[in-house]
XYZ file of N, CA and C in Angstrom:
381
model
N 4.593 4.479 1.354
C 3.600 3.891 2.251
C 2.313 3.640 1.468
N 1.653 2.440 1.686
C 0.705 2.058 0.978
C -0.610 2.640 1.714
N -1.254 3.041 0.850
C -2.621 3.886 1.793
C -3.506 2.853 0.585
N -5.095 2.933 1.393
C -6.368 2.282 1.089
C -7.472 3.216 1.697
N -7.679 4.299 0.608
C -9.503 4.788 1.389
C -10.405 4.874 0.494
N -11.058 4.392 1.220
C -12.582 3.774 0.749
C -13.143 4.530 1.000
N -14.333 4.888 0.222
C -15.539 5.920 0.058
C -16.881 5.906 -0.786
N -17.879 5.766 -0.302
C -19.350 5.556 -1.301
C -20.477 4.862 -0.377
N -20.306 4.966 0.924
C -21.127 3.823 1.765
C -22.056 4.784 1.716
N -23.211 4.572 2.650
C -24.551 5.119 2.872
C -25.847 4.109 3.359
N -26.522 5.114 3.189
C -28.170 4.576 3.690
C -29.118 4.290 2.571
N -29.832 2.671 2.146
C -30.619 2.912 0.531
C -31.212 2.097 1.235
N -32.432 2.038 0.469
C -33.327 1.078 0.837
C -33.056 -0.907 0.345
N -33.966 -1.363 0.296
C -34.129 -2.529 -0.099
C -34.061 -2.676 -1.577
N -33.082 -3.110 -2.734
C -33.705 -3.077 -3.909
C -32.714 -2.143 -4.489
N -31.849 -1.089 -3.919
C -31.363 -0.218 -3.799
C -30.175 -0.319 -4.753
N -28.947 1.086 -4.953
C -27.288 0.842 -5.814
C -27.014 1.486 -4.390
N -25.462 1.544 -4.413
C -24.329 1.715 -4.123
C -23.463 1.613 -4.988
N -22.202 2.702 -4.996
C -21.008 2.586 -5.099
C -19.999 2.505 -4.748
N -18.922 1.744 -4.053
C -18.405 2.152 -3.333
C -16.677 2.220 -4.299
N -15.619 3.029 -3.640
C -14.604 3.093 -4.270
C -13.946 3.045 -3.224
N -12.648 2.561 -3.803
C -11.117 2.360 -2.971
C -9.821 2.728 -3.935
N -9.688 3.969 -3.480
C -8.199 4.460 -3.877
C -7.444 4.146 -3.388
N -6.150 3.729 -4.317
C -4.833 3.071 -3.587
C -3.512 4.201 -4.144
N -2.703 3.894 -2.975
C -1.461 4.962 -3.262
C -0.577 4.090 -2.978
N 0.652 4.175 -3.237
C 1.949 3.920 -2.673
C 2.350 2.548 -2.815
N 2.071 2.007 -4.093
C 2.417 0.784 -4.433
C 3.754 0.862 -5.022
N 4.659 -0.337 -5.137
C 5.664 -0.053 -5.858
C 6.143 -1.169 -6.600
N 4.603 -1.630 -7.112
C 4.503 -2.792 -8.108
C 3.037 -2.509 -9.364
N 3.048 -2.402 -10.487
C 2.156 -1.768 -11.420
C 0.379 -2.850 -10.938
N 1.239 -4.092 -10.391
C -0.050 -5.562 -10.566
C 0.345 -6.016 -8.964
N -1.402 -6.197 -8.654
C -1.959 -6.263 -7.669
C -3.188 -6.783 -7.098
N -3.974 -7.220 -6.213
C -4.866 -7.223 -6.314
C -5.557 -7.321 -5.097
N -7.033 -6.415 -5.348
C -7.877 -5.964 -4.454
C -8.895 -6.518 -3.879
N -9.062 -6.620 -3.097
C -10.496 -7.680 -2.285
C -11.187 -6.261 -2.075
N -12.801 -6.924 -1.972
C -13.625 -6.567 -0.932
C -14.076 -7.252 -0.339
N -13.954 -6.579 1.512
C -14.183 -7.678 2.486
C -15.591 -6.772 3.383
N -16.384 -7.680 4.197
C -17.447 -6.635 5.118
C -17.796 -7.644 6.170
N -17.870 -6.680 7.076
C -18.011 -7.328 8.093
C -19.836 -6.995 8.964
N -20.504 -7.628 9.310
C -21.915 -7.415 10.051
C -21.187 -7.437 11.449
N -22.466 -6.498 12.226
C -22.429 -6.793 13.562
C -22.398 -7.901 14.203
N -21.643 -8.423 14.819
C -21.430 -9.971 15.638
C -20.990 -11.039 14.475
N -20.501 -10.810 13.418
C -20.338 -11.606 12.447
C -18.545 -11.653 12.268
N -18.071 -12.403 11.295
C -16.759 -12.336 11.013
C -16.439 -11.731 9.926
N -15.561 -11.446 9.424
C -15.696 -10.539 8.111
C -15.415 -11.603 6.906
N -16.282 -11.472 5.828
C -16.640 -11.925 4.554
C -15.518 -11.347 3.606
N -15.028 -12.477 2.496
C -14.888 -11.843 1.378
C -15.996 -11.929 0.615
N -15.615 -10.409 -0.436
C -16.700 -10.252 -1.775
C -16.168 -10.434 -2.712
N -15.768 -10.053 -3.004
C -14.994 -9.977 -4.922
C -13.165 -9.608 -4.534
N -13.101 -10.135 -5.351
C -11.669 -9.612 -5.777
C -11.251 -9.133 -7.160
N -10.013 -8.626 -7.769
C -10.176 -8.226 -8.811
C -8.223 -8.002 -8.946
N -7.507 -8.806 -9.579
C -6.714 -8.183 -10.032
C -5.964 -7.541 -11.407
N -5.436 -6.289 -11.016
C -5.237 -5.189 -11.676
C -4.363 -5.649 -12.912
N -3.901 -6.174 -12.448
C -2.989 -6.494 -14.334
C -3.632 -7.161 -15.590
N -4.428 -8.322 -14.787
C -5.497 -8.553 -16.281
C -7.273 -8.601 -15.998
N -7.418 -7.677 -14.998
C -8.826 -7.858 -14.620
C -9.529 -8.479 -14.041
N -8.873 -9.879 -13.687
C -9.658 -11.238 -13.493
C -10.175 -10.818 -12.153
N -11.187 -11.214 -12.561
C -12.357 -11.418 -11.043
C -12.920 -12.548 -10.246
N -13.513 -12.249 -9.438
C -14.113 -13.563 -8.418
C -15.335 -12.994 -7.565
N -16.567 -13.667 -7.400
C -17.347 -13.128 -6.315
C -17.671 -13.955 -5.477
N -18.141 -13.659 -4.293
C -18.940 -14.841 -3.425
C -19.712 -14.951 -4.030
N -20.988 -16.067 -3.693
C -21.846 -16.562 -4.315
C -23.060 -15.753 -3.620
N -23.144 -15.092 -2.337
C -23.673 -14.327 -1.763
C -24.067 -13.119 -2.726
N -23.147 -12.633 -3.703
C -23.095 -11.456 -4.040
C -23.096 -11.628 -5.575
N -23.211 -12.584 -6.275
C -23.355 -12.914 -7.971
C -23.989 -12.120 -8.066
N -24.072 -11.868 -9.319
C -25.075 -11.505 -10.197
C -25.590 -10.250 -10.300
N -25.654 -9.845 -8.808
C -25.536 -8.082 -7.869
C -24.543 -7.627 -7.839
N -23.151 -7.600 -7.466
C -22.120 -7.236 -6.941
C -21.555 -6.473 -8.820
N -20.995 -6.057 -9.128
C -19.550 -5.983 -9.993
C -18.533 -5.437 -9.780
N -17.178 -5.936 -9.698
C -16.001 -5.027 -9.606
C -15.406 -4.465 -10.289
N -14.801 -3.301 -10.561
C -13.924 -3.114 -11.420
C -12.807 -2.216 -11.195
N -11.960 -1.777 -12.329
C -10.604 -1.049 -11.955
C -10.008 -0.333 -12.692
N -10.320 1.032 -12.230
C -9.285 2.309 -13.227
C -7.827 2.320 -12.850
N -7.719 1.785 -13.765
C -6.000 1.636 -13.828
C -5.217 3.069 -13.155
N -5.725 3.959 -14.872
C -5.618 5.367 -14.754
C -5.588 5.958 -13.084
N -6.672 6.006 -12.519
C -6.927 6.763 -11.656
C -6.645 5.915 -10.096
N -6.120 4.696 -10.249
C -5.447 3.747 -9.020
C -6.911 3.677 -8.181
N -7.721 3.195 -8.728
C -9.455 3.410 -8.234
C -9.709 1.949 -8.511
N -10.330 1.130 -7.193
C -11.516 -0.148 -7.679
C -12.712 0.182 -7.215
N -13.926 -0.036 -7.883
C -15.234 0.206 -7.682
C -15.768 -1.320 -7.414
N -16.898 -1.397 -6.356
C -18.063 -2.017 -6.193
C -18.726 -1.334 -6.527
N -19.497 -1.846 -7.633
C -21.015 -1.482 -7.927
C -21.840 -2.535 -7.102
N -22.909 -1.953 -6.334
C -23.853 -2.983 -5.727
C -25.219 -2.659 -5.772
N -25.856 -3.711 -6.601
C -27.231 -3.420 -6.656
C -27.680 -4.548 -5.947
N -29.232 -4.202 -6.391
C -30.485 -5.289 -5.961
C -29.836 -5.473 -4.134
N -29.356 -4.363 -3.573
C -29.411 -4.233 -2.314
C -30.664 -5.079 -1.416
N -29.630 -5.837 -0.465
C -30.803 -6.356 0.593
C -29.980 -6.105 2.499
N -31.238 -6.350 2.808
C -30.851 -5.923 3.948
C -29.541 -6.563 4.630
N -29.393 -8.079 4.423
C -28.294 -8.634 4.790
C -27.105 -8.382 4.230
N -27.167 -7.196 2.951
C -25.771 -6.914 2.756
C -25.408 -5.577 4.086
N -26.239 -5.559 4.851
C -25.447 -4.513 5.889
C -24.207 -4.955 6.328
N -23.400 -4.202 6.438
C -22.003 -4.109 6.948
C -21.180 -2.920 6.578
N -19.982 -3.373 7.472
C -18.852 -1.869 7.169
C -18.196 -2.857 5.930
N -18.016 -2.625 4.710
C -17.168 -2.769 3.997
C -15.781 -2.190 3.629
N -15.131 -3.468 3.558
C -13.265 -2.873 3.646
C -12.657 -3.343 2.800
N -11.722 -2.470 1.523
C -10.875 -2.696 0.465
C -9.287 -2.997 1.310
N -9.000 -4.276 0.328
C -7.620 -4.548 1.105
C -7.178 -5.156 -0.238
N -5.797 -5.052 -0.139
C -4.702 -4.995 -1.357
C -3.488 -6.013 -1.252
N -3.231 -6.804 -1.656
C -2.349 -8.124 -1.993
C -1.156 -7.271 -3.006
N -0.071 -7.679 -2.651
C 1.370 -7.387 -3.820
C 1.247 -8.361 -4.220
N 0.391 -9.094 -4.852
C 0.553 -10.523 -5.695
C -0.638 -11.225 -6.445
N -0.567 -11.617 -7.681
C -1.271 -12.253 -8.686
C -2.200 -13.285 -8.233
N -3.266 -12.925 -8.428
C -4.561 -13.849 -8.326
C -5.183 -14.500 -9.370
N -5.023 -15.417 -9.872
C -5.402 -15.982 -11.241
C -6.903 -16.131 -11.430
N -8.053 -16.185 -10.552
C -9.296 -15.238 -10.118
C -10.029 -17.108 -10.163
N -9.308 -17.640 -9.586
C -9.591 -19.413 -9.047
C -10.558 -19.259 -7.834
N -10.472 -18.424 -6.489
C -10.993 -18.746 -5.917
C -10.591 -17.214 -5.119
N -11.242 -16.869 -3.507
C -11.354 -15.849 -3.436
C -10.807 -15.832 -2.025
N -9.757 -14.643 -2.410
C -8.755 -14.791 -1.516
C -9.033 -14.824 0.374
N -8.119 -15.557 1.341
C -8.593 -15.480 2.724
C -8.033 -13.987 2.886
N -8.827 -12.899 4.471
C -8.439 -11.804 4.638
C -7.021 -12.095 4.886
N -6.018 -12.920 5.485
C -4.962 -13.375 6.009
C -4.094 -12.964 4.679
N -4.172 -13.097 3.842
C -3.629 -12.932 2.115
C -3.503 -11.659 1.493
N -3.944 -11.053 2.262
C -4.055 -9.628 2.169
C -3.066 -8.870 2.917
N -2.176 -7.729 2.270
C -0.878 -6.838 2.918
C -1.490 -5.873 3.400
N -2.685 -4.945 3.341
C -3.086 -3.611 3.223
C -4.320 -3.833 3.895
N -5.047 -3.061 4.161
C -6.194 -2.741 4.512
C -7.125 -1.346 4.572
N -7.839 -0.612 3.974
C -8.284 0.636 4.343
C -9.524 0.525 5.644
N -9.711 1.834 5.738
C -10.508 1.424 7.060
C -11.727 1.612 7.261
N -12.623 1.105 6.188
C -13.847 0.386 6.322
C -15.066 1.808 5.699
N -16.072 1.249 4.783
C -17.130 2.471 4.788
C -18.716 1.540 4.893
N -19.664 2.166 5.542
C -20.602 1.456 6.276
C -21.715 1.560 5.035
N -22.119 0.352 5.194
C -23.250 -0.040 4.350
C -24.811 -0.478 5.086
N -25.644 0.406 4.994
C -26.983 -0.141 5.332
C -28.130 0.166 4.506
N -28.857 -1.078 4.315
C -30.195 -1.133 3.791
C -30.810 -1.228 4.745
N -31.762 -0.747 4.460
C -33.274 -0.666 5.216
C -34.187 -1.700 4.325
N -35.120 -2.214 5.077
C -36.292 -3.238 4.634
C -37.610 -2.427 4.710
């Protein structure tokens, strides 16, 4: 059984880091790949980055350049968001979700594309 939990949300100010992580279990394929998705109050849920595990390749929204980075311990079945230069509109619950399939890091995957889902860790900045 494929599990997804996410962990690192919190309360920072404006300007602020975060980390957030998503451990994955129960795959039964070495290559994969991971979104981060978040959703705001009254909003629809966003993708952020993706990242897949066999050769790294990445993708971000354009929302989140330059701030955002993803990455992936192979070793430890771990993807990290690093998120800086925090602003208030990145509030949301953010949610790691997991694809059995190769992303060539072209464009950034719909939530629909996604097999897995963990269940969400909350993100708020303050202004």
């Amino acid at each position: 059984e494929v599990q997804l939990v996410e962990s690192g949300g919190g309360l920072v100010q404006t300007g602020g880091s975060l980390r957030l992580s998503c451990a994955a279990s129960g795959f039964s394929r070495d290559d994969y790949t991971i979104g981060w998705f978040r959703q705001a109050p009254g909003k629809g849920r966003e993708g952020v980055s993706c990242i897949s595990t066999s050769d790294l390749t990445t993708y971000y929204a354009d929302s989140v350049k330059g701030r955002f980075t993803i990455s992936s311990d192979n070793a430890k079945n771990t993807v990290y968001l690093q998120m800086d230069s925090l602003k208030p509109e990145d509030t949301a619950v953010y949610y790691c979700a997991a694809a059995e399939a190769y992303y060539d890091g072209s464009y950034l995957p719909e939530a629909d594309e996604y097999d897995y889902w963990g269940q969400g860790t909350q993100v708020t900045v303050s202004s």
